[in-house]
Coordinates of C-alpha atoms in Angstrom, one line a residue:
X1 CA -154.8 52.1 225.6
X2 CA -157.0 48.9 224.5
X3 CA -160.5 49.3 224.4
X4 CA -163.1 46.3 224.7
X5 CA -166.3 45.5 223.6
X6 CA -168.8 44.9 226.3
X7 CA -172.5 43.9 226.5
X8 CA -174.8 46.6 228.0
X9 CA -178.0 46.1 229.7
X10 CA -179.8 46.8 226.6
X11 CA -178.0 43.9 224.6
X12 CA -178.7 41.7 227.3
X13 CA -182.6 42.2 227.3
X14 CA -182.5 41.4 223.3
X15 CA -180.6 38.4 223.8
X16 CA -182.5 37.0 226.9
X17 CA -185.7 37.8 224.9
X18 CA -184.2 35.8 221.7
X19 CA -183.3 32.7 224.0
X20 CA -186.9 32.9 225.6
X21 CA -188.5 33.1 222.0
X22 CA -186.5 30.0 221.0
X23 CA -187.3 28.0 224.1
X24 CA -190.9 28.8 224.0
X25 CA -191.2 27.9 220.1
X26 CA -189.8 24.5 221.3
X27 CA -191.9 24.5 224.5
X28 CA -188.8 24.0 226.6
X29 CA -188.8 23.9 230.2
X30 CA -185.2 25.5 230.5
X31 CA -183.4 28.0 232.3
X32 CA -180.7 30.0 230.4
X33 CA -178.3 32.6 231.2
X34 CA -176.3 35.3 230.0
X35 CA -172.6 36.0 231.4
X36 CA -169.9 38.8 230.6
X37 CA -166.7 37.7 229.5
X38 CA -165.4 37.1 232.9
X39 CA -168.3 34.7 233.2
X40 CA -170.1 37.0 235.8
X41 CA -174.0 36.4 235.6
X42 CA -175.8 39.3 233.8
X43 CA -179.4 37.6 233.1
X44 CA -180.8 34.5 234.2
X45 CA -184.4 33.1 233.3
X46 CA -185.8 30.0 234.7
X47 CA -189.0 29.1 232.3
X48 CA -192.3 27.5 233.7
X49 CA -191.5 23.7 234.3
X50 CA -187.6 24.0 234.6
X51 CA -186.3 21.9 237.0
X52 CA -184.7 23.0 240.1
X53 CA -181.0 22.9 239.2
X54 CA -181.0 24.0 235.8
X55 CA -180.6 27.9 236.8
X56 CA -177.5 26.8 238.2
X57 CA -176.3 24.4 235.5
X58 CA -177.3 27.4 232.9
X59 CA -175.2 30.0 234.7
X60 CA -172.0 27.5 234.9
X61 CA -172.2 26.4 231.3
X62 CA -172.3 30.2 230.2
X63 CA -169.5 30.8 232.5
X64 CA -167.4 27.8 231.3
X65 CA -167.9 28.8 227.7
X66 CA -167.0 32.3 228.3
X67 CA -163.7 31.7 230.4
X68 CA -162.6 29.0 228.2
X69 CA -163.6 30.6 224.8
X70 CA -165.2 27.5 223.6
X71 CA -168.3 25.8 223.4
X72 CA -169.0 23.4 226.2
X73 CA -170.0 20.7 223.6
X74 CA -166.2 20.9 222.6
X75 CA -165.3 20.7 226.3
X76 CA -167.4 17.8 227.0
X77 CA -165.4 15.6 224.3
X78 CA -161.8 16.7 226.2
X79 CA -163.3 15.8 229.4
X80 CA -163.7 12.3 228.2
X81 CA -159.9 12.4 227.2
X82 CA -158.7 14.0 230.4
X83 CA -161.1 14.0 233.4
X84 CA -158.9 16.0 235.3
X85 CA -160.6 19.2 233.6
X86 CA -163.7 18.3 236.0
X87 CA -161.5 19.5 239.0
X88 CA -161.8 23.4 237.9
X89 CA -164.3 25.0 240.1
X90 CA -167.7 26.8 239.1
X91 CA -167.2 25.1 235.4
X92 CA -169.7 22.6 233.8
X93 CA -168.1 21.2 230.5
X94 CA -171.7 19.7 229.4
X95 CA -173.4 20.6 225.9
X96 CA -175.4 23.7 226.5
X97 CA -172.9 26.6 226.5
X98 CA -171.2 29.0 223.8
X99 CA -169.1 31.9 224.2
X100 CA -170.3 35.2 222.8
X101 CA -168.3 36.7 220.2
X102 CA -168.2 40.2 218.5
X103 CA -165.6 39.6 215.6
X104 CA -163.0 37.8 217.5
X105 CA -163.4 39.2 220.9
X106 CA -165.4 37.4 223.4
X107 CA -167.9 39.6 225.1
X108 CA -169.8 36.8 227.1
X109 CA -171.4 33.6 227.2
X110 CA -174.9 31.9 227.0
X111 CA -175.8 28.6 228.9
X112 CA -179.1 26.6 228.5
X113 CA -179.9 23.8 230.8
X114 CA -183.0 21.6 231.1
X115 CA -183.6 20.3 227.6
X116 CA -182.0 17.6 225.7
X117 CA -178.3 18.6 224.3
X118 CA -179.3 20.0 221.0
X119 CA -182.2 22.0 222.6
X120 CA -180.3 23.3 224.9
X121 CA -177.8 24.4 222.1
X122 CA -180.7 25.7 219.8
X123 CA -181.4 28.4 222.7
X124 CA -177.9 29.1 222.8
X125 CA -177.6 29.5 219.2
X126 CA -180.7 31.9 219.2
X127 CA -179.1 34.3 221.4
X128 CA -175.8 34.1 219.6
X129 CA -177.6 34.8 216.2
X130 CA -179.5 38.0 218.3
X131 CA -175.9 39.3 219.0
X132 CA -175.0 38.9 215.8
X133 CA -177.7 41.4 214.5
X134 CA -176.9 43.9 216.9
X135 CA -175.3 47.1 215.7
X136 CA -171.3 47.0 216.1
X137 CA -170.1 49.5 218.5
X138 CA -168.7 52.7 216.9

């Protein structure tokens, strides 16, 4: 039987704290989200000043990255070549989403919305780096 690595509530709290710290360090009015490997929302935070649409956009970017197993920045380029990729429901192929990997296994995704693309990516990278620092499952 195959066993898979999953994010637990403690992991998610650590990841969200890392995202918040990076957003606050940059004074970003963003929302950011962490989802599991199926794109199901695990945590969402909307920081002061973030616009009304940013929580949903952050969740959709995280979901897109987890389900497709790729960065939404890469998908954004693919959409320019094939607009039909926009037809998939509940996905947002815009810069600001990264899959979360433990080894080669996708355990979730992170998305950020409300900043410039490079700022949203910085929040996502901070979450990803926090994941890399977590102890590996036994």
